[in-house]
Short mmCIF file of C-alpha atoms in Angstrom, two decimals:
data_model
loop_
_atom_site.label_atom_id
_atom_site.label_comp_id
_atom_site.label_asym_id
_atom_site.label_seq_id
_atom_site.Cartn_x
_atom_site.Cartn_y
_atom_site.Cartn_z
CA MET L 1 0.20 -0.04 -0.06
CA ARG L 2 2.78 2.41 0.69
CA GLU L 3 4.06 2.10 -2.77
CA ASP L 4 0.62 2.01 -4.72
CA PRO L 5 0.06 5.49 -6.15
CA SER L 6 -3.89 5.63 -5.49
CA THR L 7 -3.60 5.06 -1.74
CA ILE L 8 -3.29 8.41 0.34
CA LYS L 9 -0.43 8.58 2.36
CA GLY L 10 -0.25 6.66 5.68
CA ALA L 11 -3.00 4.36 4.69
CA GLU L 12 -0.90 1.28 5.85
CA THR L 13 -0.85 2.18 9.36
CA LEU L 14 -4.43 1.94 9.26
CA MET L 15 -4.59 -1.65 8.32
CA LEU L 16 -6.75 -1.25 5.49
CA GLY L 17 -6.67 -3.97 2.85
CA GLU L 18 -8.63 -4.73 0.03
CA MET L 19 -11.37 -7.02 2.21
CA LEU L 20 -12.28 -3.38 3.82
CA THR L 21 -12.05 -0.75 1.21
CA LEU L 22 -15.38 -0.51 -1.15
CA PRO L 23 -14.67 -0.48 -4.81
CA GLN L 24 -16.69 1.82 -7.02
CA ASN L 25 -19.02 -1.28 -7.96
CA PHE L 26 -18.77 -3.83 -5.24
CA GLY L 27 -21.38 -6.36 -6.55
CA ASN L 28 -24.82 -7.74 -4.92
CA ILE L 29 -26.50 -7.16 -1.95
CA PHE L 30 -29.80 -8.87 -1.41
CA LEU L 31 -33.02 -7.83 -0.23
CA GLY L 32 -33.60 -7.67 3.25
CA GLU L 33 -30.24 -7.61 4.47
CA THR L 34 -28.70 -4.75 6.24
CA PHE L 35 -26.08 -2.28 4.48
CA SER L 36 -23.32 -1.13 6.86
CA SER L 37 -20.19 1.10 5.81
CA TYR L 38 -17.85 2.50 7.88
CA ILE L 39 -16.67 6.07 6.45
CA SER L 40 -13.58 7.66 7.37
CA VAL L 41 -12.35 11.18 6.16
CA HIS L 42 -8.64 11.51 6.42
CA ASN L 43 -6.47 14.91 6.34
CA ASP L 44 -3.42 13.41 4.55
CA SER L 45 -2.05 17.17 4.14
CA ASN L 46 -0.09 19.45 6.30
CA GLN L 47 -2.88 21.86 6.78
CA VAL L 48 -5.72 22.42 9.20
CA VAL L 49 -8.90 22.46 7.46
CA LYS L 50 -12.30 23.98 8.84
CA ASP L 51 -16.07 23.47 8.94
CA ILE L 52 -15.96 20.17 7.53
CA LEU L 53 -19.34 18.75 6.55
CA VAL L 54 -19.71 14.97 5.52
CA LYS L 55 -22.67 13.75 3.93
CA ALA L 56 -23.60 10.14 3.12
CA ASP L 57 -27.02 9.28 0.91
CA LEU L 58 -28.20 6.45 -0.50
CA GLN L 59 -29.84 6.86 -3.91
CA THR L 60 -32.10 4.44 -5.24
CA SER L 61 -33.86 4.15 -8.43
CA SER L 62 -36.97 6.07 -6.37
CA GLN L 63 -35.56 7.91 -3.30
CA ARG L 64 -32.66 9.63 -2.25
CA LEU L 65 -31.92 8.64 1.46
CA ASN L 66 -29.58 10.42 4.20
CA LEU L 67 -27.68 8.22 6.11
CA SER L 68 -25.54 10.41 8.07
CA ALA L 69 -25.80 10.23 11.86
CA SER L 70 -24.89 14.15 12.46
CA ASN L 71 -25.67 16.77 9.65
CA SER L 72 -23.80 19.94 11.49
CA ALA L 73 -19.98 20.72 10.97
CA VAL L 74 -17.13 19.90 12.46
CA ALA L 75 -15.03 22.84 13.19
CA GLU L 76 -11.80 21.59 12.31
CA LEU L 77 -9.76 18.57 11.29
CA LYS L 78 -6.03 19.05 11.67
CA PRO L 79 -3.42 17.09 9.68
CA GLU L 80 -3.02 13.27 10.09
CA CYS L 81 -6.57 13.41 11.86
CA CYS L 82 -9.49 11.51 10.79
CA ILE L 83 -13.47 11.81 10.95
CA ASP L 84 -15.42 8.52 11.22
CA ASP L 85 -18.81 7.67 11.02
CA VAL L 86 -20.78 4.49 10.64
CA ILE L 87 -23.87 4.04 8.47
CA HIS L 88 -26.88 1.18 8.08
CA HIS L 89 -29.68 1.01 6.13
CA GLU L 90 -32.16 -1.96 5.49
CA VAL L 91 -32.44 -2.80 1.67
CA LYS L 92 -36.30 -2.87 0.64
CA GLU L 93 -36.00 -2.11 -2.76
CA ILE L 94 -34.84 -4.08 -5.99
CA GLY L 95 -32.69 -2.38 -8.20
CA THR L 96 -29.36 -0.27 -8.41
CA HIS L 97 -28.59 1.56 -5.32
CA ILE L 98 -25.42 4.17 -4.73
CA LEU L 99 -23.59 5.34 -2.00
CA VAL L 100 -23.16 9.29 -2.38
CA CYS L 101 -20.34 10.34 0.34
CA ALA L 102 -19.95 14.03 -0.17
CA VAL L 103 -17.19 15.96 1.76
CA SER L 104 -17.19 19.85 2.27
CA TYR L 105 -14.56 22.19 3.75
CA THR L 106 -13.06 25.58 4.21
CA SER L 107 -9.28 25.84 3.50
CA GLN L 108 -6.85 27.79 5.61
CA PHE L 109 -7.10 30.89 2.83
CA GLY L 110 -10.42 30.79 3.24
CA GLU L 111 -11.35 28.57 0.24
CA LYS L 112 -14.60 26.67 0.24
CA LEU L 113 -13.96 23.28 -1.42
CA TYR L 114 -15.92 20.07 -2.02
CA PHE L 115 -15.55 16.73 -3.30
CA ARG L 116 -17.54 13.27 -3.72
CA LYS L 117 -17.11 9.90 -4.41
CA PHE L 118 -19.77 7.09 -5.54
CA PHE L 119 -20.27 3.57 -4.62
CA LYS L 120 -22.86 1.25 -6.48
CA PHE L 121 -24.22 -1.91 -5.38
CA GLN L 122 -27.08 -4.06 -7.13
CA THR L 123 -30.28 -5.94 -5.46
CA ASP L 124 -31.72 -8.51 -7.82
CA GLU L 125 -32.65 -11.12 -5.89
CA VAL L 126 -34.87 -12.46 -2.52
CA PHE L 127 -33.11 -14.86 -0.17
CA LEU L 128 -35.62 -16.79 1.81
CA GLU L 129 -34.58 -18.50 5.35
CA ALA L 130 -36.69 -20.95 6.91
CA GLN L 131 -36.38 -22.26 10.23
CA ILE L 132 -37.51 -25.63 11.18
CA GLN L 133 -37.70 -27.24 14.74
CA ASN L 134 -38.32 -30.65 15.76
CA ILE L 135 -41.21 -29.93 18.89
CA THR L 136 -42.00 -33.43 19.55
CA THR L 137 -40.22 -35.81 21.93
CA SER L 138 -38.68 -38.21 19.20
CA PRO L 139 -36.07 -37.81 16.28
CA MET L 140 -37.74 -37.43 12.73
CA PHE L 141 -36.37 -38.06 9.31
CA MET L 142 -36.54 -35.09 7.34
CA GLU L 143 -37.52 -36.52 3.65
CA LYS L 144 -38.24 -33.33 1.78
CA VAL L 145 -38.09 -29.30 2.75
CA SER L 146 -38.67 -27.68 -0.74
CA LEU L 147 -39.83 -24.52 -1.88
CA GLU L 148 -42.40 -23.68 -4.45
CA PRO L 149 -42.25 -20.54 -6.35
CA SER L 150 -44.73 -18.27 -7.18
CA MET L 151 -45.40 -18.21 -11.33
CA MET L 152 -43.02 -14.96 -11.58
CA TYR L 153 -40.06 -16.63 -9.95
CA ASN L 154 -37.29 -19.39 -10.46
CA VAL L 155 -35.74 -20.80 -7.15
CA THR L 156 -32.38 -22.24 -6.56
CA GLU L 157 -31.51 -24.39 -3.25
CA LEU L 158 -28.55 -23.60 -1.13
CA ASN L 159 -28.66 -26.33 1.00
CA SER L 160 -25.87 -28.41 -0.46
CA VAL L 161 -22.21 -28.24 -1.26
CA ALA L 162 -20.57 -29.36 -4.49
CA SER L 163 -18.93 -32.73 -3.84
CA GLY L 164 -18.05 -34.91 -7.07
CA ASP L 165 -20.67 -35.25 -9.62
CA GLU L 166 -23.45 -34.60 -7.20
CA GLY L 167 -24.23 -32.21 -4.32
CA GLU L 168 -23.76 -33.30 -0.91
CA SER L 169 -26.36 -31.90 1.64
CA THR L 170 -25.08 -29.77 4.53
CA PHE L 171 -26.76 -31.30 7.43
CA GLY L 172 -24.83 -34.31 6.16
CA LYS L 173 -25.91 -37.77 4.83
CA MET L 174 -28.03 -38.76 7.79
CA SER L 175 -30.80 -35.91 7.56
CA TYR L 176 -32.04 -36.53 11.21
CA LEU L 177 -33.75 -33.73 13.30
CA GLN L 178 -33.35 -34.16 16.94
CA PRO L 179 -35.99 -33.28 19.58
CA MET L 180 -36.28 -29.39 19.92
CA ASP L 181 -33.33 -28.92 17.18
CA THR L 182 -33.51 -26.40 14.70
CA ARG L 183 -32.22 -26.38 10.85
CA GLN L 184 -32.21 -23.32 8.82
CA TYR L 185 -32.95 -23.69 4.80
CA LEU L 186 -32.13 -21.20 2.50
CA TYR L 187 -33.38 -20.49 -1.00
CA CYS L 188 -32.78 -17.89 -3.61
CA LEU L 189 -35.66 -16.42 -5.73
CA LYS L 190 -35.01 -14.55 -9.12
CA PRO L 191 -37.53 -13.19 -11.30
CA LYS L 192 -38.18 -15.12 -14.17
CA PRO L 193 -36.92 -13.25 -17.48
CA GLU L 194 -40.37 -12.33 -18.78
CA TYR L 195 -40.98 -10.31 -15.68
CA ALA L 196 -37.44 -9.03 -15.04
CA GLU L 197 -37.92 -6.27 -16.69
CA LYS L 198 -41.24 -5.50 -15.95
CA ALA L 199 -40.86 -3.18 -12.91
CA GLY L 200 -44.77 -2.56 -13.01
CA VAL L 201 -45.56 -6.15 -12.67
CA ILE L 202 -42.62 -7.01 -9.70
CA LYS L 203 -43.60 -4.39 -7.85
CA GLY L 204 -46.92 -5.27 -6.92
CA VAL L 205 -45.70 -9.10 -6.40
CA THR L 206 -45.78 -10.08 -2.73
CA VAL L 207 -46.43 -13.68 -2.84
CA ILE L 208 -42.97 -15.49 -3.23
CA GLY L 209 -44.13 -19.23 -2.82
CA LYS L 210 -44.92 -22.03 -0.20
CA LEU L 211 -42.90 -24.45 1.55
CA ASP L 212 -43.55 -28.10 1.29
CA ILE L 213 -42.29 -30.06 4.20
CA VAL L 214 -42.21 -33.82 4.36
CA TRP L 215 -41.10 -36.11 7.36
CA LYS L 216 -41.05 -39.62 8.99
CA THR L 217 -41.44 -40.59 12.66
CA ASN L 218 -39.34 -42.87 14.39
CA LEU L 219 -41.98 -45.66 13.63
CA GLY L 220 -41.80 -45.12 9.95
CA GLU L 221 -45.07 -42.90 9.75
CA ARG L 222 -45.34 -39.93 7.38
CA GLY L 223 -46.20 -36.35 8.13
CA ARG L 224 -46.44 -33.57 5.57
CA LEU L 225 -47.05 -29.94 5.97
CA GLN L 226 -47.39 -27.40 2.92
CA THR L 227 -47.67 -23.60 4.31
CA SER L 228 -49.53 -21.06 3.26
CA GLN L 229 -48.19 -18.75 0.33
CA LEU L 230 -45.18 -16.54 1.81
CA GLN L 231 -45.26 -13.09 1.77
CA ARG L 232 -42.54 -10.70 1.15
CA MET L 233 -42.55 -6.57 1.16
CA ALA L 234 -42.86 -5.16 -2.17
CA PRO L 235 -40.08 -2.97 -3.76
CA GLY L 236 -41.03 0.40 -4.49
CA TYR L 237 -39.51 2.40 -7.73
CA GLY L 238 -42.08 5.35 -7.31
CA ASP L 239 -43.98 6.46 -10.24
CA ILE L 240 -41.18 6.30 -13.09
CA ARG L 241 -38.24 4.27 -13.03
CA LEU L 242 -35.22 5.32 -14.95
CA SER L 243 -32.50 2.89 -15.62
CA LEU L 244 -29.78 2.88 -17.78
CA GLU L 245 -28.94 -0.14 -20.55
CA VAL L 246 -26.09 0.53 -22.52
CA ILE L 247 -23.17 2.88 -21.03
CA PRO L 248 -19.67 2.79 -21.90
CA ASP L 249 -16.93 1.88 -19.10
CA THR L 250 -14.41 4.27 -20.16
CA VAL L 251 -15.06 7.20 -22.51
CA ASN L 252 -12.42 10.26 -24.27
CA LEU L 253 -12.43 13.63 -22.63
CA GLU L 254 -14.84 16.18 -24.42
CA GLU L 255 -15.57 13.70 -27.02
CA PRO L 256 -19.72 12.46 -27.32
CA PHE L 257 -20.65 9.08 -26.46
CA ASP L 258 -23.78 7.35 -26.47
CA ILE L 259 -26.12 6.08 -23.77
CA VAL L 260 -29.42 4.11 -23.96
CA CYS L 261 -32.09 4.90 -21.07
CA LYS L 262 -35.25 2.83 -20.36
CA ILE L 263 -38.44 4.34 -19.00
CA THR L 264 -40.99 2.71 -17.38
CA ASN L 265 -43.79 3.56 -16.25
CA CYS L 266 -44.53 2.19 -12.63
CA SER L 267 -48.00 3.82 -11.80
CA GLU L 268 -51.48 2.53 -12.40
CA ARG L 269 -52.32 5.46 -14.87
CA THR L 270 -51.20 6.69 -18.11
CA MET L 271 -48.48 9.53 -18.06
CA ASP L 272 -47.46 12.15 -20.91
CA LEU L 273 -44.06 12.54 -20.28
CA VAL L 274 -41.48 15.61 -21.56
CA MET L 275 -38.10 15.03 -20.99
CA GLU L 276 -35.47 17.62 -19.99
CA MET L 277 -31.87 17.34 -19.88
CA CYS L 278 -30.02 19.93 -17.59
CA ASN L 279 -26.21 20.64 -18.13
CA MET L 280 -24.07 19.72 -14.85
CA ARG L 281 -20.45 21.31 -14.15
CA SER L 282 -18.90 18.25 -15.84
CA ILE L 283 -21.79 16.79 -17.60
CA HIS L 284 -23.39 18.32 -20.79
CA TRP L 285 -26.11 16.71 -22.97
CA CYS L 286 -26.10 17.10 -27.08
CA GLY L 287 -29.84 17.13 -28.12
CA VAL L 288 -32.91 18.74 -27.81
CA SER L 289 -34.02 19.46 -24.32
CA GLY L 290 -37.75 19.81 -23.42
CA ARG L 291 -38.52 17.02 -25.74
CA GLN L 292 -41.92 15.21 -25.92
CA LEU L 293 -42.03 11.59 -25.37
CA GLY L 294 -45.66 11.00 -25.66
CA LYS L 295 -48.16 8.79 -23.47
CA LEU L 296 -46.69 5.85 -21.75
CA THR L 297 -49.38 3.18 -20.28
CA PRO L 298 -49.08 1.74 -16.98
CA GLY L 299 -46.61 -0.92 -16.77
CA ALA L 300 -44.86 0.14 -20.34
CA SER L 301 -41.60 1.09 -21.20
CA LEU L 302 -39.27 3.46 -23.62
CA SER L 303 -35.98 2.88 -24.67
CA LEU L 304 -34.18 6.36 -25.79
CA LEU L 305 -30.51 6.87 -27.26
CA LEU L 306 -29.05 9.83 -25.50
CA THR L 307 -25.74 11.57 -26.47
CA VAL L 308 -23.16 13.40 -23.61
CA PHE L 309 -19.95 14.24 -23.08
CA SER L 310 -18.15 15.39 -20.19
CA SER L 311 -15.57 18.30 -19.74
CA GLU L 312 -13.67 16.74 -16.72
CA GLN L 313 -11.41 13.39 -16.38
CA GLY L 314 -11.86 10.99 -13.67
CA LEU L 315 -14.93 9.44 -12.27
CA GLN L 316 -18.29 11.26 -13.70
CA SER L 317 -21.76 10.85 -12.53
CA ILE L 318 -24.23 11.01 -15.04
CA SER L 319 -26.56 13.42 -14.29
CA GLY L 320 -29.35 16.27 -14.97
CA LEU L 321 -32.27 14.26 -16.41
CA ARG L 322 -35.71 15.63 -15.77
CA LEU L 323 -39.17 14.00 -16.50
CA THR L 324 -42.34 15.76 -16.21
CA ASP L 325 -45.95 14.28 -16.39
CA THR L 326 -48.14 16.74 -17.98
CA PHE L 327 -51.40 15.43 -17.19
CA LEU L 328 -50.43 16.11 -13.49
CA LYS L 329 -47.66 18.52 -13.75
CA ARG L 330 -45.43 16.67 -11.67
CA THR L 331 -41.65 16.77 -12.10
CA TYR L 332 -38.98 13.54 -11.40
CA GLU L 333 -35.35 14.27 -11.22
CA TYR L 334 -32.58 11.93 -11.44
CA ASP L 335 -29.16 12.56 -10.40
CA ASP L 336 -26.23 10.22 -10.38
CA ILE L 337 -27.77 7.84 -12.50
CA ALA L 338 -24.46 5.88 -13.11
CA GLN L 339 -21.00 6.50 -13.72
CA VAL L 340 -18.32 6.82 -16.52
CA CYS L 341 -14.57 7.07 -16.09
CA VAL L 342 -13.21 10.04 -18.08
CA VAL L 343 -9.80 9.82 -19.53
CA CYS L 344 -7.78 12.13 -21.56
CA PRO L 345 -6.39 10.37 -24.90
CA ILE L 346 -3.01 10.17 -25.69
CA LEU L 347 -1.76 12.68 -28.60
CA LYS L 348 0.58 11.28 -31.03
CA VAL L 349 2.51 13.46 -33.39
#
């Protein structure tokens, strides 16, 4: 870490390895889990800075949540000192989540400075854990414990480990459950491809399936229990869901590039949409703003090809899209939709 040019000075003394630092895109987190993160702002300069304000927001497809424990500024931060915070959030929505960490401060010369970092994760799956307890006075043999998913989901059982050609049960070869013992069974549910892109349909789905449990007593008598339909909290996308289907990972500075946006009507009413493209400090849109998109019926989607360029290098956030429903005169703003890495091309003579 001492030789890594992308690591701040002195970071090796903090014992931070790759397992304890967030990459820009750190994969998946699952619906129902609690996302926790430790945030540390370190002054690696030789100057005292003042009025430091650290803000952590979580941007979902429908809302922006403030996760900061305190919204008050710290009076000063001396060299080689840190401001630390721990944030938590229970994930209740499916889709891309972006953690936005923003820091503002005043230099010793009175200059007000500001920077942000973005960290993205995805929630596409539902995990179900079922706890089964033997409350009888005799051992029982668990013949089958399965989850029958609802029509919109596919299920994967996660109760075995790969061993040779066949999977071996995590409970061993003898599937006995002693009196008052408890087992946890785990299942992963994913929306079927024909429903995965229909946000308006998945939004209202609360039924995920039912458990089918078959066992035998020590005398060989068979018992069976099938639960009623299991419920989950339906994810919320808001009235309109805007997602990016195509975006390049790396683009050249001040060179236009194309992105494909998908707009989905998640409400139960028809919308008449107008799209505005607002230039930001580093992101500039190409084309006509205030464009009429026309009517979008409930559950319908619309894909748009847009052109944009960046005037600054580094990791830039695609922001500045605004949708207005002319029927209700309601406006929806979309910032930090995605990130793109902007590089300066090498010039050849």
